[in-house]
Tab-separated table of C-alpha atoms in Angstrom:
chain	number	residue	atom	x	y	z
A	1	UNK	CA	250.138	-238.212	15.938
A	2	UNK	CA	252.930	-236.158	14.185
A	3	UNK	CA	253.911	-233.637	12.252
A	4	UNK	CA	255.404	-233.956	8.583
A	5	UNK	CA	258.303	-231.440	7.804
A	6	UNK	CA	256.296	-231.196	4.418
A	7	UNK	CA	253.306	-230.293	5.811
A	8	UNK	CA	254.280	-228.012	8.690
A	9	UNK	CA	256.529	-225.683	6.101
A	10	UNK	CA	253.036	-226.034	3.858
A	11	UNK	CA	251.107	-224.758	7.103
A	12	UNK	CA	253.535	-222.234	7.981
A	13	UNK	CA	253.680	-220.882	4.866
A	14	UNK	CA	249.735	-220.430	4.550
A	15	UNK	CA	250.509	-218.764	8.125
A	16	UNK	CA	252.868	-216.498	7.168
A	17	UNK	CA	250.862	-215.401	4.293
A	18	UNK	CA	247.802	-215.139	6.146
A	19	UNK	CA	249.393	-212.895	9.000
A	20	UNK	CA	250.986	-210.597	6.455
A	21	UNK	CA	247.611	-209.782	4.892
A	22	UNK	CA	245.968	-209.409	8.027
A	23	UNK	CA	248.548	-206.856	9.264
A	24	UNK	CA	249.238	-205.131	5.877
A	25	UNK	CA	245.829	-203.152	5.246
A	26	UNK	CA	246.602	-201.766	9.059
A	27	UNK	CA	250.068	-200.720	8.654
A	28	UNK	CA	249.761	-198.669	5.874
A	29	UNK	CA	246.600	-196.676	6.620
A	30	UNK	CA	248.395	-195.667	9.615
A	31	UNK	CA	251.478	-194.354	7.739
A	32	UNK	CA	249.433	-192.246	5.423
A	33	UNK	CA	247.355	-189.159	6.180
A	34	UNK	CA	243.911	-190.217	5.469
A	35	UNK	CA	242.122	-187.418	3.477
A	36	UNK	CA	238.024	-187.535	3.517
A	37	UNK	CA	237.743	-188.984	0.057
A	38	UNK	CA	239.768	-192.060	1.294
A	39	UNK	CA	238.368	-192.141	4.705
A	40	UNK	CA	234.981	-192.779	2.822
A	41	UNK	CA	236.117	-195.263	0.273
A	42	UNK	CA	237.515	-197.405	3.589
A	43	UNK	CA	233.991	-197.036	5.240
A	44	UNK	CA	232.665	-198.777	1.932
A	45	UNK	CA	235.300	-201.657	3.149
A	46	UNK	CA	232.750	-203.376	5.217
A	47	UNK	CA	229.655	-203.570	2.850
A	48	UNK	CA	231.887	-203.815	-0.280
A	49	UNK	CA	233.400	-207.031	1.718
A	50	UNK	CA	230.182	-208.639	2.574
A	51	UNK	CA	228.617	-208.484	-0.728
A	52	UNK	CA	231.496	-209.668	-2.388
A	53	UNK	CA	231.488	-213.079	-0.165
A	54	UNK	CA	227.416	-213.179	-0.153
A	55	UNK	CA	226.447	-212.208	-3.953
A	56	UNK	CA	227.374	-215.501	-5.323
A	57	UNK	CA	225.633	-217.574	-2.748
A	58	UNK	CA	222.541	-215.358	-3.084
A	59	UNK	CA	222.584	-215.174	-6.579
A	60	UNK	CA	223.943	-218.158	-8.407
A	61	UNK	CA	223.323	-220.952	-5.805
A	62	UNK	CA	219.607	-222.381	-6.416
A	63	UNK	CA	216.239	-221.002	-5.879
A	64	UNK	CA	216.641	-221.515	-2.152
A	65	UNK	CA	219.332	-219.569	-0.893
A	66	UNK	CA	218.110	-216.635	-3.280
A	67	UNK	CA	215.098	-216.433	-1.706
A	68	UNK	CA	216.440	-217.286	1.976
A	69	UNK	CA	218.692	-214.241	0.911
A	70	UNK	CA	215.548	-211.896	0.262
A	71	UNK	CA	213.849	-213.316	3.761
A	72	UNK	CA	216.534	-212.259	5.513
A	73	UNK	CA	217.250	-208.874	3.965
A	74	UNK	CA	213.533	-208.012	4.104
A	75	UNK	CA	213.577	-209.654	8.045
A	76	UNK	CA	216.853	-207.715	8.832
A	77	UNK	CA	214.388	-204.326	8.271
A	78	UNK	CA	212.336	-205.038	11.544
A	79	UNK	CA	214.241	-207.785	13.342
A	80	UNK	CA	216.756	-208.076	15.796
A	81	UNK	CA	220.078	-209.699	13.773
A	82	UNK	CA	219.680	-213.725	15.411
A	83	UNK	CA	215.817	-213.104	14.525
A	84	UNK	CA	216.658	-212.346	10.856
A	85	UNK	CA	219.532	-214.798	10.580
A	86	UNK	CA	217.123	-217.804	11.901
A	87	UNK	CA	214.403	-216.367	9.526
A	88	UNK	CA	217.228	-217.190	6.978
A	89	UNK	CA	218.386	-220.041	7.914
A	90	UNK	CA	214.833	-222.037	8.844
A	91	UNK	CA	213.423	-220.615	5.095
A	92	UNK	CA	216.395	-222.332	3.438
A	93	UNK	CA	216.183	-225.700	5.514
A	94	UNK	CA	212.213	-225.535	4.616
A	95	UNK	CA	212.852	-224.838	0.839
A	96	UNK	CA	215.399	-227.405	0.446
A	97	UNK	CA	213.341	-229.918	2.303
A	98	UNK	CA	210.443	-229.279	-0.386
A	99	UNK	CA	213.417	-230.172	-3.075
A	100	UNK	CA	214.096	-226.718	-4.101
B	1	UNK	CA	239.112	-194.921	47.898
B	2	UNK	CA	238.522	-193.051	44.718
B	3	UNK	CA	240.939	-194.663	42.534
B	4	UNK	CA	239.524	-198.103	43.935
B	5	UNK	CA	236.013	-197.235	42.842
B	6	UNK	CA	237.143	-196.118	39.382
B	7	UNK	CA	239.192	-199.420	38.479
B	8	UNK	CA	235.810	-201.348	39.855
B	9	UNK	CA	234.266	-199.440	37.721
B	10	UNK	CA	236.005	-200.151	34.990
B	11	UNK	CA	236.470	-203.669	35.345
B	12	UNK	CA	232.689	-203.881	35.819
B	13	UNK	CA	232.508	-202.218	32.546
B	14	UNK	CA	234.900	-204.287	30.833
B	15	UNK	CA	233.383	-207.403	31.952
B	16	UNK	CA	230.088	-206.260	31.049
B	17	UNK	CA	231.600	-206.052	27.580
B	18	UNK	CA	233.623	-209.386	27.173
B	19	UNK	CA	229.711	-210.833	28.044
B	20	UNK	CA	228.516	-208.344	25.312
B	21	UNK	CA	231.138	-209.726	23.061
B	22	UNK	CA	230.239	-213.056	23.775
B	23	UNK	CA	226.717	-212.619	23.090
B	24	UNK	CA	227.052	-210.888	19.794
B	25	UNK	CA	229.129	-213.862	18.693
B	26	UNK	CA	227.016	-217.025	19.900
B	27	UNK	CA	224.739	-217.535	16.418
B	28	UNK	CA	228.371	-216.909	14.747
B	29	UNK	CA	229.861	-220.373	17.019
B	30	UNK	CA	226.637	-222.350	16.298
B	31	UNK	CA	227.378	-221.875	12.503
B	32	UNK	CA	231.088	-222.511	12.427
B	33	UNK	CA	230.853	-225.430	14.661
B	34	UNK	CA	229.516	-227.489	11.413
B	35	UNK	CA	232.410	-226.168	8.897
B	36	UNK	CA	235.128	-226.686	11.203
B	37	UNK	CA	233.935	-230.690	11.419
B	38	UNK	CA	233.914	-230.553	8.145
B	39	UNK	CA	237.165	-229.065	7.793
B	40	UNK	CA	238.597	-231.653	10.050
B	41	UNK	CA	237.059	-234.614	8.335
B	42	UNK	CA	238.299	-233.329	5.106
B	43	UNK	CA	241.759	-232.842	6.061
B	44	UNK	CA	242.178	-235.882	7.463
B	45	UNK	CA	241.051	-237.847	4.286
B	46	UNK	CA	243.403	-235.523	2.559
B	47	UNK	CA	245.881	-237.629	4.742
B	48	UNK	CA	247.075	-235.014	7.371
B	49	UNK	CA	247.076	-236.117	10.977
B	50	UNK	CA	244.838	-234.740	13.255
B	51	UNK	CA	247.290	-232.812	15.077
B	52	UNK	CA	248.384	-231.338	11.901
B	53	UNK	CA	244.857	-230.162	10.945
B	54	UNK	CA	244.347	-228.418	14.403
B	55	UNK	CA	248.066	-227.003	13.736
B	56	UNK	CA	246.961	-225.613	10.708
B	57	UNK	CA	243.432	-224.007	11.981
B	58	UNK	CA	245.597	-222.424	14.860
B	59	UNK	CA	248.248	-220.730	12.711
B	60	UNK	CA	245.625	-220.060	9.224
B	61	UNK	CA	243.149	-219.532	11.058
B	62	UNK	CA	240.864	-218.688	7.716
B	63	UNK	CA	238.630	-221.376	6.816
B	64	UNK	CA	238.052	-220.355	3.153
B	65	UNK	CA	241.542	-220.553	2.548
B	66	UNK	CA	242.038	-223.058	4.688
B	67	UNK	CA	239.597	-225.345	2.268
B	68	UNK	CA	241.151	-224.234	-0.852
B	69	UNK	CA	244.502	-225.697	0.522
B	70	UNK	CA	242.572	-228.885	0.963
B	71	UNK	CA	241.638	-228.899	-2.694
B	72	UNK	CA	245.110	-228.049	-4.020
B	73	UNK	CA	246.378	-230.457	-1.691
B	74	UNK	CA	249.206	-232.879	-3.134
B	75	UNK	CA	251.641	-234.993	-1.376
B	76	UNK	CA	253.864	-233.793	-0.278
B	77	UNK	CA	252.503	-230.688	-0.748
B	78	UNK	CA	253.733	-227.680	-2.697
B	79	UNK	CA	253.903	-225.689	0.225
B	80	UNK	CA	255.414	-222.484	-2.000
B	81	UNK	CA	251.570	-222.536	-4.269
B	82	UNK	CA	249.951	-223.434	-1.618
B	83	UNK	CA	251.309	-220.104	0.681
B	84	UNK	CA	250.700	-218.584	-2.168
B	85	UNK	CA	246.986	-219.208	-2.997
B	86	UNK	CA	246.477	-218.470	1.179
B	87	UNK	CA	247.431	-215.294	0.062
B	88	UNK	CA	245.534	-214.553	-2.510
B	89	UNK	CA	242.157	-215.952	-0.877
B	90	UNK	CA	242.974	-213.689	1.678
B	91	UNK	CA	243.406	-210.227	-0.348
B	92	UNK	CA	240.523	-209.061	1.076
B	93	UNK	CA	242.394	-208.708	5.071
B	94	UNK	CA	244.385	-206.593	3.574
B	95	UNK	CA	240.878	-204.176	3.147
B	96	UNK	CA	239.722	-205.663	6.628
B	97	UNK	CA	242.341	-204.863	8.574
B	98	UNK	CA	242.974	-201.482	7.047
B	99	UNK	CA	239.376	-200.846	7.536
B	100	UNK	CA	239.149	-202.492	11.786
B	101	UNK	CA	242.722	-200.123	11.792
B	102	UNK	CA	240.789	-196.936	13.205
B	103	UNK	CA	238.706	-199.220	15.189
B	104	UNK	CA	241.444	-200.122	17.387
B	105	UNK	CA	243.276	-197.607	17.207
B	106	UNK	CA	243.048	-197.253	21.034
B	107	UNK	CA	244.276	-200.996	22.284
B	108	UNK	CA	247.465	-201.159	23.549
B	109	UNK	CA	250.388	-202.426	21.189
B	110	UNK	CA	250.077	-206.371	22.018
B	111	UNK	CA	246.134	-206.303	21.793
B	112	UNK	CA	246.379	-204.523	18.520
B	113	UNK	CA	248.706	-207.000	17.154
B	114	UNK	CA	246.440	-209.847	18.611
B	115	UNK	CA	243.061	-208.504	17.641
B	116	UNK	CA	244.595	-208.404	13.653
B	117	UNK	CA	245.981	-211.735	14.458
B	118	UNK	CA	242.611	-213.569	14.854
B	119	UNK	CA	240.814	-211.056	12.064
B	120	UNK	CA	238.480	-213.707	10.216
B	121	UNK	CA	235.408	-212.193	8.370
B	122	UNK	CA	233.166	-212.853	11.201
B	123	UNK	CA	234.202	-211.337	14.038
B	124	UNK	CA	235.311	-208.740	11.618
B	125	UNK	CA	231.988	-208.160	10.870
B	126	UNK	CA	230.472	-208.087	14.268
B	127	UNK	CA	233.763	-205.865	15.341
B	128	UNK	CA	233.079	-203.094	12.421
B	129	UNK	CA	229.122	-203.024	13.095
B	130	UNK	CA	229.952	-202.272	16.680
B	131	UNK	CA	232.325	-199.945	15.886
B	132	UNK	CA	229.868	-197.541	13.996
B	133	UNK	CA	227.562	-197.459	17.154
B	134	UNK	CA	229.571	-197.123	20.179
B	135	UNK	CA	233.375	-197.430	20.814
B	136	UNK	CA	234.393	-200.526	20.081
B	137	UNK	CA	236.246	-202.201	23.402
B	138	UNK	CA	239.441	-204.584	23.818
B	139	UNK	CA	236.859	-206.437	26.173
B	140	UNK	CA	234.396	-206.245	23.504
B	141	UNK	CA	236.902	-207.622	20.742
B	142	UNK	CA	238.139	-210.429	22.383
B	143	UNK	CA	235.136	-211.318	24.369
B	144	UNK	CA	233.824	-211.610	20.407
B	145	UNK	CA	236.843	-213.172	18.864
B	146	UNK	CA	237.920	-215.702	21.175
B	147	UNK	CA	235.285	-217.982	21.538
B	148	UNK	CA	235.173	-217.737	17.736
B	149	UNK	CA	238.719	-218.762	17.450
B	150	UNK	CA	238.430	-221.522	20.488
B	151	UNK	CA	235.217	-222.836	18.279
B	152	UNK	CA	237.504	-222.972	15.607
B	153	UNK	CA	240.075	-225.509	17.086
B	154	UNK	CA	237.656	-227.241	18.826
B	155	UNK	CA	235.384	-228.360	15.884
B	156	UNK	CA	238.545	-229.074	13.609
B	157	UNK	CA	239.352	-231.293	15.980
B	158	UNK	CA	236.225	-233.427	16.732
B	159	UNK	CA	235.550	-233.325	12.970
B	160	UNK	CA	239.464	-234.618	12.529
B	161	UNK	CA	239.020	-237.212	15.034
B	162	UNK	CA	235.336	-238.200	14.338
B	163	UNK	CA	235.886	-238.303	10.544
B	164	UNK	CA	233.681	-239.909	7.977
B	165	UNK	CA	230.577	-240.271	10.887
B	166	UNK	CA	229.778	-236.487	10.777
B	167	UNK	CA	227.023	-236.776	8.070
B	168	UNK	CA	225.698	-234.306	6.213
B	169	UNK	CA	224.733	-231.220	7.657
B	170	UNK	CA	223.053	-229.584	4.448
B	171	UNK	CA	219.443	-230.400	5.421
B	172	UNK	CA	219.747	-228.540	8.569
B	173	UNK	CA	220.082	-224.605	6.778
B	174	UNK	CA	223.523	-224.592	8.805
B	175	UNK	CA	225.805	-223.583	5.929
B	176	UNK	CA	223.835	-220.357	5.193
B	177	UNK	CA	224.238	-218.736	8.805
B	178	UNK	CA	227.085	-217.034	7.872
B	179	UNK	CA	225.337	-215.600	4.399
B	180	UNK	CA	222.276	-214.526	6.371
B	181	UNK	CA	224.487	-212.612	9.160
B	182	UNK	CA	226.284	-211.089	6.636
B	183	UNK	CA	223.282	-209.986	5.371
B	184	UNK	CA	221.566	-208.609	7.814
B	185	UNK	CA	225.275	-206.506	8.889
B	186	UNK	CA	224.955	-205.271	4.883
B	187	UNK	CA	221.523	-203.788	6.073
B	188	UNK	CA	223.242	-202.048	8.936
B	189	UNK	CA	226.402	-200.835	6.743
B	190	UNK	CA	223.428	-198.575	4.186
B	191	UNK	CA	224.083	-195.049	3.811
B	192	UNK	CA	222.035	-193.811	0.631
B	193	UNK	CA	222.776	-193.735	-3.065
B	194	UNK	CA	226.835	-194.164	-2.509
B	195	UNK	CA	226.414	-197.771	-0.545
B	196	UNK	CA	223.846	-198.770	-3.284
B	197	UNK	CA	226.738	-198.434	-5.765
B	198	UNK	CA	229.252	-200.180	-3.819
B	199	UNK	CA	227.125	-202.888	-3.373
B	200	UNK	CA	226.253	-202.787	-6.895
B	201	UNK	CA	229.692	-202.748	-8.575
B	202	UNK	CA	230.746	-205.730	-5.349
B	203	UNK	CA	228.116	-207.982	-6.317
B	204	UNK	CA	228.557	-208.047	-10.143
B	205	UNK	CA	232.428	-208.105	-10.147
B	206	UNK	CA	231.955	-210.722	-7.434
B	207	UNK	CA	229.844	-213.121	-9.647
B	208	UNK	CA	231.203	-212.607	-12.857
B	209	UNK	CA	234.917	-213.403	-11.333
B	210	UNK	CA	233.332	-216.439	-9.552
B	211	UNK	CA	232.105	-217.689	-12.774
B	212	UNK	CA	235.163	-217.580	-14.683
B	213	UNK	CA	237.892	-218.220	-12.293
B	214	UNK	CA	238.024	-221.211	-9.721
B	215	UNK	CA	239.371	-220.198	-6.314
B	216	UNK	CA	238.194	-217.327	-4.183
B	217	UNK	CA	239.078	-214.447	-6.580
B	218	UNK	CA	235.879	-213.411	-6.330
B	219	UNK	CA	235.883	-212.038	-3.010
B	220	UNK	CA	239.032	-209.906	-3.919
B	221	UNK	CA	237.296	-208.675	-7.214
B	222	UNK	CA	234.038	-207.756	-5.339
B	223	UNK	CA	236.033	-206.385	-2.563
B	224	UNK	CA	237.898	-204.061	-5.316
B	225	UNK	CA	235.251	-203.191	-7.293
B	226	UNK	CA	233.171	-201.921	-4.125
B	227	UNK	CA	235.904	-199.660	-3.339
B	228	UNK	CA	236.239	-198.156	-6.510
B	229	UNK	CA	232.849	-197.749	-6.894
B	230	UNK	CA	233.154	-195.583	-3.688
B	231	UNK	CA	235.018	-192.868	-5.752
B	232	UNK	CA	232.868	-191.823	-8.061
B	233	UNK	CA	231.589	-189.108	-7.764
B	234	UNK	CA	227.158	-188.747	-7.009
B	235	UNK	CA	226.411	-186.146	-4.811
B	236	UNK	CA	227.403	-182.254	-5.362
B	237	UNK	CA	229.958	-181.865	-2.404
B	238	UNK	CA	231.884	-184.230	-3.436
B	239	UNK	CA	232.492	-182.210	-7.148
B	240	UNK	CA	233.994	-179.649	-5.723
């Protein structure tokens, strides 16, 4: 087992690049003066986020995982969050299984 | 005597949370088991070693990245294009970690720098939804984020050293975990009109860039979009 030269400046790079975005977003907000207008956008952060990685898998995916998406979203209402997820999870392993 | 009983206290407390962590996390290490094998297995067709694979899921540390490497993966590879599409899969940290920023604003220097270190979407997640609730914890963080990252390794390895006899794990429902946690966190993040706009302006900018670009552009556009969406102005107060 080793490690090309190639590769490693490849996976340090990717590293490096990684790092820098995961430290950026913090370092600035805390050399600015947050005023409540952009204290609110960055509390849309989270949602904004999460819809951006889930609306293409809910939406443009197949028939199952749309409607595995609307199962869970309706389940997430009542349920706890691994009761809602499963709900998810077992309606798309049941839907696909049918050949959806 | 009373200083003794305080630091049980707390340690109590902060072991009470690590648990708490750990708890929150467990569906999140059932799902990623699955797509780190499969990372593994595919980097190691892809012709890296598996030592080289775990190397890179220690120092990355961001599967969707971490996959599109494996598609734009030449060799030797063009490690410059290849830093630089890690980059731009990973806009959206930039949001994250600005976002987590007032979370932790409370740990101590090093945890700081290691809770943004091992930042992936999920724990993230978990870390923000906390956050809104009750104080979010060093204890809490890590007891959430380690195991996460440990899971990471761990299945990038098997799946590297296992290779082509993980079969498919499709039929199972596996793959949509992660969507259906992140779903069910979206229901948590509502607040009114505002969110339904966010969402709104994330989803379509997310799908429309996902359809005409290849790559993960669409989870920067969506990410964008949402935020911009967040200044406009509905409600009265915010006109004046």
């Amino acid at each position: 087992m080793t490690i090309d030269p190639a590769t490693l400046a490849t996976i340090l790079a990717m590293a490096a690049a990684t790092l820098a975005a995961r430290l950026a977003g913090a370092f600035l907000v805390r050399r600015i003066t947050l005023g409540p207008k952009l204290e609110q956008a960055l509390n849309t952060v989270p949602p904004a986020v999460l819809m951006a990685v889930v609306a293409p898998t809910a939406l443009t995916t197949g028939p199952a995982e749309t409607a595995a998406c609307a199962v869970t979203a309706l389940a997430a209402l009542r349920l706890p969050m691994l009761a809602a997820a499963t709900a998810g999870v077992v309606t798309v392993a049941v839907l696909r299984a049918l050949g959806f | 005597m009373q200083t003794a009983r305080q630091t049980t206290d707390q340690t109590t407390r902060a072991g009470g949370d690590i648990v708490a962590g750990l708890k929150t996390i467990l569906p999140m290490l059932v799902a990623v088991a699955p797509i780190g094998l499969v990372f593994g297995a595919v980097a190691v067709g892809k012709g890296l070693s598996p030592l080289e694979a775990m190397a890179m899921s220690a120092l990355v540390f961001a599967g969707g990245s971490q996959f599109v490497a494996m598609d734009l993966w030449t060799d030797p590879p063009a490690w410059a294009a290849l830093g630089f599409a890690a980059l731009l899969v990973n806009l959206r940290l930039i949001l994250m970690s600005a976002s987590l920023e007032r979370a932790v604003a409370d740990f101590a220097p090093a945890q700081k720098l290691a809770a943004f270190a091992i930042m992936a979407d999920e724990n993230w997640a978990l870390a923000e939804a906390r956050s809104r609730r009750q104080k979010l914890t060093p204890a809490f963080y890590f007891g959430l984020s380690l195991p996460f990252y440990g899971m990471w390794l761990v299945s990038t390895a098997a799946g590297a050293l296992l290779g082509a006899v993980i079969g498919d794990t499709r039929p199972l429902g596996l793959d949509f975990a992660f969507p259906a946690v992140f779903i069910v966190l979206l229901m948590g993040f509502w607040k009114g009109r505002q969110t339904g706009l966010v969402l709104a302006a994330s989803a379509l900018a997310s799908i429309l860039v996902h359809a005409l670009l290849p790559g993960a552009w669409y989870i920067a556009a969506g990410a964008l979009a949402g935020l911009a969406a967040a200044f406009i102005p509905l409600s009265r107060e915010q006109v004046a």
